[in-house]
PDB file of C-alpha atoms in Angstrom:
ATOM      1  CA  UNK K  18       0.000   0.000   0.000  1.00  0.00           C
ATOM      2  CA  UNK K  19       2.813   2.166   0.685  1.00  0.00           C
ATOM      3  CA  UNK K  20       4.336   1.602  -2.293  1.00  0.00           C
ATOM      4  CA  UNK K  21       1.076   2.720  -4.344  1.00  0.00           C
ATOM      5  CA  UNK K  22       0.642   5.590  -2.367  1.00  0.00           C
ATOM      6  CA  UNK K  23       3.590   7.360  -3.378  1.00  0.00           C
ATOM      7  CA  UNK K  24       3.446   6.612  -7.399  1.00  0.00           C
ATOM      8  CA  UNK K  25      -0.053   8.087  -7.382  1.00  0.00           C
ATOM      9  CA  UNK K  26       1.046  11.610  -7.130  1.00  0.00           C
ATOM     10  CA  UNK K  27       3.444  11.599  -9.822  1.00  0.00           C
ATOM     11  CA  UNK K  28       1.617   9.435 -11.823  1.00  0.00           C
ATOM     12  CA  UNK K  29      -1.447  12.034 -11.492  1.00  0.00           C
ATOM     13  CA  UNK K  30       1.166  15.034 -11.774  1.00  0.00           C
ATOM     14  CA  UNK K  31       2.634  13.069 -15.372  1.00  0.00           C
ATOM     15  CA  UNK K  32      -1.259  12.370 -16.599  1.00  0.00           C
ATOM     16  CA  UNK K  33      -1.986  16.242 -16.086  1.00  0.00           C
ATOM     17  CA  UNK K  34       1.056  17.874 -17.292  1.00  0.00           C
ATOM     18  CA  UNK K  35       1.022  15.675 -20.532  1.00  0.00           C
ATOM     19  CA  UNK K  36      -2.988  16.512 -21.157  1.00  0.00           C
ATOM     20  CA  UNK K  37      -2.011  20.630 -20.951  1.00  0.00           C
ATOM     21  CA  UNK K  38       0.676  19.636 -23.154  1.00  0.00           C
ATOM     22  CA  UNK K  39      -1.391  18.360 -25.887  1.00  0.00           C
ATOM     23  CA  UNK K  40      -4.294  20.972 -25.495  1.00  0.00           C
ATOM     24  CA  UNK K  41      -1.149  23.814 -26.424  1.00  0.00           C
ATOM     25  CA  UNK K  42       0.825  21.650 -28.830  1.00  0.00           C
ATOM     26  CA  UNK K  43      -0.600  23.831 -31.927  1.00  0.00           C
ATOM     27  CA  UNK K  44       0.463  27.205 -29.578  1.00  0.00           C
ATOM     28  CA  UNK K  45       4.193  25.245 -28.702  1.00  0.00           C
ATOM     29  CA  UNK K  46       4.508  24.849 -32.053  1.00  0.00           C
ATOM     30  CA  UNK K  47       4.777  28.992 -33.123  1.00  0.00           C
ATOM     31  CA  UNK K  48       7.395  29.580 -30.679  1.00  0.00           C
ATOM     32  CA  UNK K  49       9.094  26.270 -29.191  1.00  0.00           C
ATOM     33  CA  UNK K  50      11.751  26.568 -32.431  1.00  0.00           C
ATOM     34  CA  UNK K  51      12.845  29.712 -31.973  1.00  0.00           C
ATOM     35  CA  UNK K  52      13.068  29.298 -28.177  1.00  0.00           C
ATOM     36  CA  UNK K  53      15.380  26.690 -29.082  1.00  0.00           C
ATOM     37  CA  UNK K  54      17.280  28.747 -31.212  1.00  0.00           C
ATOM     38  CA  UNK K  55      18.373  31.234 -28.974  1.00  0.00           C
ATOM     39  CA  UNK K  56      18.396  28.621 -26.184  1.00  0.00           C
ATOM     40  CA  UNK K  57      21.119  27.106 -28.176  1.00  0.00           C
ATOM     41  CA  UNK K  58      22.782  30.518 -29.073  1.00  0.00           C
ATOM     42  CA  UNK K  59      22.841  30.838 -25.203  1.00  0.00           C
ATOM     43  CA  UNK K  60      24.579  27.288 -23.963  1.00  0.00           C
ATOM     44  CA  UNK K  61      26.755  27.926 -26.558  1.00  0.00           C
ATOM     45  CA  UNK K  62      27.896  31.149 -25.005  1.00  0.00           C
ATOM     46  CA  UNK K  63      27.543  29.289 -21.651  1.00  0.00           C
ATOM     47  CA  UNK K  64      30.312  26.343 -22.759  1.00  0.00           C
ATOM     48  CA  UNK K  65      33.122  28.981 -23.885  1.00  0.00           C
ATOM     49  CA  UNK K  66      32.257  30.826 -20.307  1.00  0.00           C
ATOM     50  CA  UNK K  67      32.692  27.299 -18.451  1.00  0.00           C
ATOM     51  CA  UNK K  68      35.889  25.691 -20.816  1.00  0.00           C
ATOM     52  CA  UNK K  69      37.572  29.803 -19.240  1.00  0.00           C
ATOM     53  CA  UNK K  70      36.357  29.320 -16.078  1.00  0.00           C
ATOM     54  CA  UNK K  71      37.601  25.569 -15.723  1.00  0.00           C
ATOM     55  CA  UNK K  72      40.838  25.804 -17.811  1.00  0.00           C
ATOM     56  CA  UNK K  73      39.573  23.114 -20.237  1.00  0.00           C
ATOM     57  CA  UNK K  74      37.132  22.125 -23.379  1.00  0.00           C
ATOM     58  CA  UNK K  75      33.779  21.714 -22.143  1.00  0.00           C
ATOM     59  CA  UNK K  76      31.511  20.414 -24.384  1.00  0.00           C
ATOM     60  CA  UNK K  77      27.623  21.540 -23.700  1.00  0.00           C
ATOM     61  CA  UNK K  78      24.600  20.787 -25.655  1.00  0.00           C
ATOM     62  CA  UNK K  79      20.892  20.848 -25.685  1.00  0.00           C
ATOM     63  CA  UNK K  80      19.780  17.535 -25.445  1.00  0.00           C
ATOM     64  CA  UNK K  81      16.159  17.678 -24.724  1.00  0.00           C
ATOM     65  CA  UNK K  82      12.878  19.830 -25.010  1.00  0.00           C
ATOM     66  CA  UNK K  83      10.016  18.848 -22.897  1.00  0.00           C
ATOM     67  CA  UNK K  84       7.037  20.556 -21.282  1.00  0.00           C
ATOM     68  CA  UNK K  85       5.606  19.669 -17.788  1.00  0.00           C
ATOM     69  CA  UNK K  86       5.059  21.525 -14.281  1.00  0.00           C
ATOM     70  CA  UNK K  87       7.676  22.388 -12.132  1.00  0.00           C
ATOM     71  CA  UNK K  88       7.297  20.022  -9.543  1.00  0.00           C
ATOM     72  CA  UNK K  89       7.933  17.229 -11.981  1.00  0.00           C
ATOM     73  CA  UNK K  90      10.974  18.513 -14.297  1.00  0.00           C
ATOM     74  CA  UNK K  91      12.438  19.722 -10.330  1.00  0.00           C
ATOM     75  CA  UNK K  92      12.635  16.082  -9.369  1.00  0.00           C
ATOM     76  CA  UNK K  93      15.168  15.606 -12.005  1.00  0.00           C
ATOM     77  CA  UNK K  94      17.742  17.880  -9.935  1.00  0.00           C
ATOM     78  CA  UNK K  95      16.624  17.715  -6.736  1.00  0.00           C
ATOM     79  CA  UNK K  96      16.712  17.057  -3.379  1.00  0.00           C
ATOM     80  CA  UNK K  97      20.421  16.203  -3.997  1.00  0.00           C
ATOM     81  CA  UNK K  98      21.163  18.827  -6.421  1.00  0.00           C
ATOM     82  CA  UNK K  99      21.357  22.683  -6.578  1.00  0.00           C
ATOM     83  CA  UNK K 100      19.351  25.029  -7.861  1.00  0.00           C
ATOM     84  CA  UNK K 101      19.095  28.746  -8.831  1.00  0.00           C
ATOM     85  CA  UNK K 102      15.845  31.181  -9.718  1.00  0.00           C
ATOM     86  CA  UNK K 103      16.649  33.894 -12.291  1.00  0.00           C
ATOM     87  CA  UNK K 104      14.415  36.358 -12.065  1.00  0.00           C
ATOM     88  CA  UNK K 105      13.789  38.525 -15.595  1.00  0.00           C
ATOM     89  CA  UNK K 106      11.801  41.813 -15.648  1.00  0.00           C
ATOM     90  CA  UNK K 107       8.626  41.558 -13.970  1.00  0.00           C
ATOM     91  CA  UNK K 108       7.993  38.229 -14.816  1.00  0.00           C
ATOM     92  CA  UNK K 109       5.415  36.448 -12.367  1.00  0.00           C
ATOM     93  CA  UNK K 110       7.483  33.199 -12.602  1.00  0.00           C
ATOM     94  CA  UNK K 111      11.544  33.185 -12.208  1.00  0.00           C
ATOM     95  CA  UNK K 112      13.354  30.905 -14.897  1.00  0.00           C
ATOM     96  CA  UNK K 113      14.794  28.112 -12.936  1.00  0.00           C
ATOM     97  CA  UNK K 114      18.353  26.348 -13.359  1.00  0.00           C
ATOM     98  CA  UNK K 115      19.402  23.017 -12.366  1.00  0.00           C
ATOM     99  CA  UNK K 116      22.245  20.913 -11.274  1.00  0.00           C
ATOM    100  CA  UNK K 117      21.912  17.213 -10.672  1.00  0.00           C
ATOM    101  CA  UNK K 118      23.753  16.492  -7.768  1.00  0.00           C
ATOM    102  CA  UNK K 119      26.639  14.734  -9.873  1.00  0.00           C
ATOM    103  CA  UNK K 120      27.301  17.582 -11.875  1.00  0.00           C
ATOM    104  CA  UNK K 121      27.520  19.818  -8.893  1.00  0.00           C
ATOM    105  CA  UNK K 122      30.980  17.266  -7.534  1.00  0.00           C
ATOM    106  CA  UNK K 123      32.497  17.840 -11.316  1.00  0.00           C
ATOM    107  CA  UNK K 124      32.366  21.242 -11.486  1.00  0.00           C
ATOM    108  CA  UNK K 125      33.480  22.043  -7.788  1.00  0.00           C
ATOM    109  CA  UNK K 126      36.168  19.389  -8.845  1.00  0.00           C
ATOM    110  CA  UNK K 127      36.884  21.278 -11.850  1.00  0.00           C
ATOM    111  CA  UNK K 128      36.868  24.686 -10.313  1.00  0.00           C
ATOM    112  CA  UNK K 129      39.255  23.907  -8.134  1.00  0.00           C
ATOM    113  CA  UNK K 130      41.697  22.364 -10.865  1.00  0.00           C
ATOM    114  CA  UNK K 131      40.699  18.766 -11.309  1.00  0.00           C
ATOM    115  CA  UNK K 132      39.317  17.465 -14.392  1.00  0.00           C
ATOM    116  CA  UNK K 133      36.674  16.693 -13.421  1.00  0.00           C
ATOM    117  CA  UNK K 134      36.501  13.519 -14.155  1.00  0.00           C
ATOM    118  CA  UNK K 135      36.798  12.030 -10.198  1.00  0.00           C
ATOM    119  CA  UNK K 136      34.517  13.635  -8.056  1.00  0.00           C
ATOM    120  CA  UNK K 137      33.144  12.567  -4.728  1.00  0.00           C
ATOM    121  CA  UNK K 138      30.460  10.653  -4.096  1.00  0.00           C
ATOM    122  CA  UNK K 139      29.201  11.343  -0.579  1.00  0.00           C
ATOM    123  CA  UNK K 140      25.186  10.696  -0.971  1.00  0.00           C
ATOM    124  CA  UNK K 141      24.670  10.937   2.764  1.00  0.00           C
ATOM    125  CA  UNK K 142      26.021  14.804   3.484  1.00  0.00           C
ATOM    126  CA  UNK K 143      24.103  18.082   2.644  1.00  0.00           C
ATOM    127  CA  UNK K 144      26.048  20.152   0.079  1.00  0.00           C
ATOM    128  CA  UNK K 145      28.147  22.580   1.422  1.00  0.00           C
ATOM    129  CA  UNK K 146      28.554  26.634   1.369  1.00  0.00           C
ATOM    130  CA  UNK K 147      31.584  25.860  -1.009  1.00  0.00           C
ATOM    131  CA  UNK K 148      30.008  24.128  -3.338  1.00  0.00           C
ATOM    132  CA  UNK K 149      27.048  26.269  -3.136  1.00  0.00           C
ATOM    133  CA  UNK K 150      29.089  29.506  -3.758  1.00  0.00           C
ATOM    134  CA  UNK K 151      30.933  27.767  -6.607  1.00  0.00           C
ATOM    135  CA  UNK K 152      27.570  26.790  -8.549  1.00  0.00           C
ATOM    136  CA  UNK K 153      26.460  30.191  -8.291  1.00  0.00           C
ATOM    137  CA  UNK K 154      29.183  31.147 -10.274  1.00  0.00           C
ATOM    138  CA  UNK K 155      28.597  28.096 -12.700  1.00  0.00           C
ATOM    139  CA  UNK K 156      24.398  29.652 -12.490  1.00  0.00           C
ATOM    140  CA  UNK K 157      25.388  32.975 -13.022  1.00  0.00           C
ATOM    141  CA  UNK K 158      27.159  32.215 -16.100  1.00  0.00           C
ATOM    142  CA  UNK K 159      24.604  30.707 -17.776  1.00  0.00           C
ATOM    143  CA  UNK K 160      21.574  33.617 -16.709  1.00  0.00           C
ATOM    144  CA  UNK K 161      24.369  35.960 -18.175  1.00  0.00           C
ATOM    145  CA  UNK K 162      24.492  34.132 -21.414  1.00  0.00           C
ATOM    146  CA  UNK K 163      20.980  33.633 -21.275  1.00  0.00           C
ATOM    147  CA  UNK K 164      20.492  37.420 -21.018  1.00  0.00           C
ATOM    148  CA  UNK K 165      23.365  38.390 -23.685  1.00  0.00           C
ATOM    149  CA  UNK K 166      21.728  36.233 -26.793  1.00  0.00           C
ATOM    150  CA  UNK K 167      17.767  37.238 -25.046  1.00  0.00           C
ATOM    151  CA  UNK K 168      18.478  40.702 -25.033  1.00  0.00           C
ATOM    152  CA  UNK K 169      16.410  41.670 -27.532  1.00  0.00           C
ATOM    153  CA  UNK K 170      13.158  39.323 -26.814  1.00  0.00           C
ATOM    154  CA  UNK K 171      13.245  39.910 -23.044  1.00  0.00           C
ATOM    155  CA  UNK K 172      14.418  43.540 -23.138  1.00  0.00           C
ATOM    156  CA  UNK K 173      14.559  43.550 -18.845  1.00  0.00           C
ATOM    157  CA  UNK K 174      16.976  43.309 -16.530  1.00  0.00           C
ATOM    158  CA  UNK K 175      18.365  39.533 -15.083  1.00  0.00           C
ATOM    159  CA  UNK K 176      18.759  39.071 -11.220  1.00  0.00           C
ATOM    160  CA  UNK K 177      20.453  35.168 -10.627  1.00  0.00           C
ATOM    161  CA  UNK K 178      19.783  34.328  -7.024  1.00  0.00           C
ATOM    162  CA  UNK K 179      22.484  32.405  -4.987  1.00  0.00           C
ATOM    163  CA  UNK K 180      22.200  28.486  -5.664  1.00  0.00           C
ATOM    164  CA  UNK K 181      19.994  26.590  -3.253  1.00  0.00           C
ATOM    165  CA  UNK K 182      20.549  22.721  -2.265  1.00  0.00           C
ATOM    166  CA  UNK K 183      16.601  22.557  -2.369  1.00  0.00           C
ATOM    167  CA  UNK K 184      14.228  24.226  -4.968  1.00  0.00           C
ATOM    168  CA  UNK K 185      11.826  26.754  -3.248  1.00  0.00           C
ATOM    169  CA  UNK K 186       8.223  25.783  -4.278  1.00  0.00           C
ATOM    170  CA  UNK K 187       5.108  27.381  -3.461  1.00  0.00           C
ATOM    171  CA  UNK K 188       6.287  29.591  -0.347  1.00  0.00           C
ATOM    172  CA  UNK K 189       8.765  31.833  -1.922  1.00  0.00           C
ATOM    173  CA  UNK K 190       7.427  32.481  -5.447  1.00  0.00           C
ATOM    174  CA  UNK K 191       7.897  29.317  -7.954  1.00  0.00           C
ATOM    175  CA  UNK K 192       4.323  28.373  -8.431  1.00  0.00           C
ATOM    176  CA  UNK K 193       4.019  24.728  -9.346  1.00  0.00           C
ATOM    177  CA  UNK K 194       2.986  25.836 -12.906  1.00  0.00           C
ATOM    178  CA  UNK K 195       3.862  24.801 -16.574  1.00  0.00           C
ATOM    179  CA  UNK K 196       7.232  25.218 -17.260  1.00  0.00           C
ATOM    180  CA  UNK K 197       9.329  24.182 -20.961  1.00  0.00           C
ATOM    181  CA  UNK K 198      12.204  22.325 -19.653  1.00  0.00           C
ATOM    182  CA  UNK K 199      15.481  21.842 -21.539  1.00  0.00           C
ATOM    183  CA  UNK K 200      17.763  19.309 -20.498  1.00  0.00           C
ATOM    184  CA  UNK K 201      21.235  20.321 -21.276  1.00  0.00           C
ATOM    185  CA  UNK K 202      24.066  17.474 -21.285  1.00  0.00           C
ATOM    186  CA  UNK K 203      27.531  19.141 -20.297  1.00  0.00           C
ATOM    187  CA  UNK K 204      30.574  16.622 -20.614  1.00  0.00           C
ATOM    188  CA  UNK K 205      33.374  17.404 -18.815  1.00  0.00           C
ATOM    189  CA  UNK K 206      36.863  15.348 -19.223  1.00  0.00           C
ATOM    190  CA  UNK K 207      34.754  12.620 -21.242  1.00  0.00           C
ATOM    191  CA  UNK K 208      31.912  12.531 -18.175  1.00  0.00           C
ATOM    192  CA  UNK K 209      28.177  13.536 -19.100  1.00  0.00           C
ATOM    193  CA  UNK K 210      26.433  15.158 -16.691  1.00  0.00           C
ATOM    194  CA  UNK K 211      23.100  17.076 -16.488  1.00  0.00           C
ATOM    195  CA  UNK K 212      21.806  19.956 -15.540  1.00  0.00           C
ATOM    196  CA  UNK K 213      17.921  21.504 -16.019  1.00  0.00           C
ATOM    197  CA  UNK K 214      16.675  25.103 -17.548  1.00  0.00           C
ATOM    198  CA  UNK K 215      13.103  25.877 -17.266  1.00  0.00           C
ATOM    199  CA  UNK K 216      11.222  28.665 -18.717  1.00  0.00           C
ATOM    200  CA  UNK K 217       7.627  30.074 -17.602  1.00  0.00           C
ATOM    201  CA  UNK K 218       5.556  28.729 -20.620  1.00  0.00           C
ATOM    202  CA  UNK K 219       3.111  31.399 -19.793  1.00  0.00           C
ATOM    203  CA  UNK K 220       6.160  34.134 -19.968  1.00  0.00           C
ATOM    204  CA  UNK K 221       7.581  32.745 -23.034  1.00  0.00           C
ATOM    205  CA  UNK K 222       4.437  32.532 -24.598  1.00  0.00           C
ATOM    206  CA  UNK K 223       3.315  35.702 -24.298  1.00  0.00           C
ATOM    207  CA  UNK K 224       7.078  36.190 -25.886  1.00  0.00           C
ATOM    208  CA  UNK K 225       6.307  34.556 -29.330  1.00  0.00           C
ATOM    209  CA  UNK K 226       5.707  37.253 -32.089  1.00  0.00           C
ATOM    210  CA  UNK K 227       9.289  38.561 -30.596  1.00  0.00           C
ATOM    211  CA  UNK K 228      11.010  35.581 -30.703  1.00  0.00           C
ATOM    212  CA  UNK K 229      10.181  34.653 -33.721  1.00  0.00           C
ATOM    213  CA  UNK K 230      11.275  38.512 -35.165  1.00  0.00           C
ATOM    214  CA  UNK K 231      14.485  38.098 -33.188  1.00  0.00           C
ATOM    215  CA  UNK K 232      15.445  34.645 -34.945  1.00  0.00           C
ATOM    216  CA  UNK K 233      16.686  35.306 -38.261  1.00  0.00           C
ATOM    217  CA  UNK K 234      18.118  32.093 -39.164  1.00  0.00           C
ATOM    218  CA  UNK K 235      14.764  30.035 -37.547  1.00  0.00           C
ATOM    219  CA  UNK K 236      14.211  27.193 -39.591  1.00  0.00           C
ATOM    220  CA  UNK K 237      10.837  27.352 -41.826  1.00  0.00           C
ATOM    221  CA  UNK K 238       7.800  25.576 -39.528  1.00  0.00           C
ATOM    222  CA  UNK K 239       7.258  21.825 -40.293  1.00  0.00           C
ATOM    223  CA  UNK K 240       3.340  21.545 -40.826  1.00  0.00           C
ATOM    224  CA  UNK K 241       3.690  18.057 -39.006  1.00  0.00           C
ATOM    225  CA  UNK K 242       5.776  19.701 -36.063  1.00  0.00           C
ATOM    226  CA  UNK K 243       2.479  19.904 -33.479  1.00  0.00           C
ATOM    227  CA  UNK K 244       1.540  16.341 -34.555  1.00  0.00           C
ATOM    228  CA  UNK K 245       5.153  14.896 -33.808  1.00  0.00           C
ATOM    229  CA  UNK K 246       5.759  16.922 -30.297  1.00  0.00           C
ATOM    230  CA  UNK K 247       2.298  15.635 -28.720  1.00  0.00           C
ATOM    231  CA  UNK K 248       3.327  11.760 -30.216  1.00  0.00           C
ATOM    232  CA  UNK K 249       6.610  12.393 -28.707  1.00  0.00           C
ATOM    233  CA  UNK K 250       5.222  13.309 -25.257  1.00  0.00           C
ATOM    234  CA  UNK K 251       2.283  10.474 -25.439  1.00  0.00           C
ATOM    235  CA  UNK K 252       5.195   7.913 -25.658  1.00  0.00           C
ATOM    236  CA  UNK K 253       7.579   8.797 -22.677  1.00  0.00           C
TER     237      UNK K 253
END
């Protein structure tokens, strides 16, 4: 019984997240390529930032595009993770960034001269203030990047908050709310790790016309794009 009772929520959370999904897959479609666009522009930014700041080639990418509510995309960073809220302009929702909990060890590793490659693997301590401090640095980068190739779309200032061990939901602002995830896979000496960049889908919708206008080199719309993404999301 105990074991039922706690899939139920997520399995309820999934179910719902997936059904406003597919009622908005037409809307996802205007905007969700050129989101990824400058999305792409910006971890690009972020990986020369991070090979500077850790004396070596890291290689970053966007690996995956999903949308879902925050409580469900958090679980893939947290508890044992870090996390940061970005807060743009007078958005009602902050952009949230991610760190599993293993890429939190390489880059503290890597910060302080490793490669990276050998972190610890304590599972049983809290993160400490060190670590903490040093992924703010590692956040801060990427809301920086974020804002350089956004500029134009968001057109307001960028405030990173310092990184948390736990995600703030519900009490200090971060309404459990639909959120478009991207999944970005950062390999560092030949290790892949993860981390997690979530954008208000009410915020970035309201965003579209301008992100469209602001992405010259957008590829043209695929008429079967809306049909594919809800597919996509019905099968995982």
């Amino acid at each position: 019984m105990d074991a039922a009772t706690s899939t139920e929520p997520a399995a309820v959370e999934t179910s719902n997240a997936t059904a406003r999904l597919l009622e908005t897959a037409d809307d996802a479609a205007s905007f969700l390529p050129a989101l990824t666009n400058i999305t792409e522009r910006a971890i690009a930014r972020w990986q020369d930032d991070l090979s500077v700041a850790m004396s070596r080639t890291i290689a970053v990418k966007l690996y995956k595009t999903s949308i879902d509510s925050t409580r469900f995309l958090a679980r893939k960073v947290s508890p044992e993770g870090a996390s940061s809220l970005v807060h743009v302009g007078n958005w009602r929702t902050p952009v949230i960034i991610g760190a599993t909990r293993e890429l939190v060890f390489a880059c503290v590793d890597a910060l302080f001269g490793g490669d990276g490659s050998e972190p610890p693997h304590e599972t049983d301590r809290p993160l400490s203030q060190i670590e903490l401090d040093l992924m703010s640095h590692v956040f801060t980068l990427l809301a920086e990047a974020i804002q350089a190739e956004f500029g134009k779309v968001l057109d307001a200032p960028v405030e990173t908050l310092p990184a948390a061990a736990t995600l703030p939901l519900d009490d200090t602002g971060v309404p459990d709310c639909t959120m478009i995830g991207c999944i970005v896979s950062l390999d560092i000496s030949g290790h892949h790790q993860q981390a997690l960049l979530c954008f208000p889908h009410a915020e970035i919708t309201a965003l579209a016309p301008r992100l469209a206008a602001c992405t010259a080199d957008q590829a043209p719309r695929d008429p079967e794009w809306a049909r594919k993404f809800s597919d996509e999301v019905t099968r995982t």
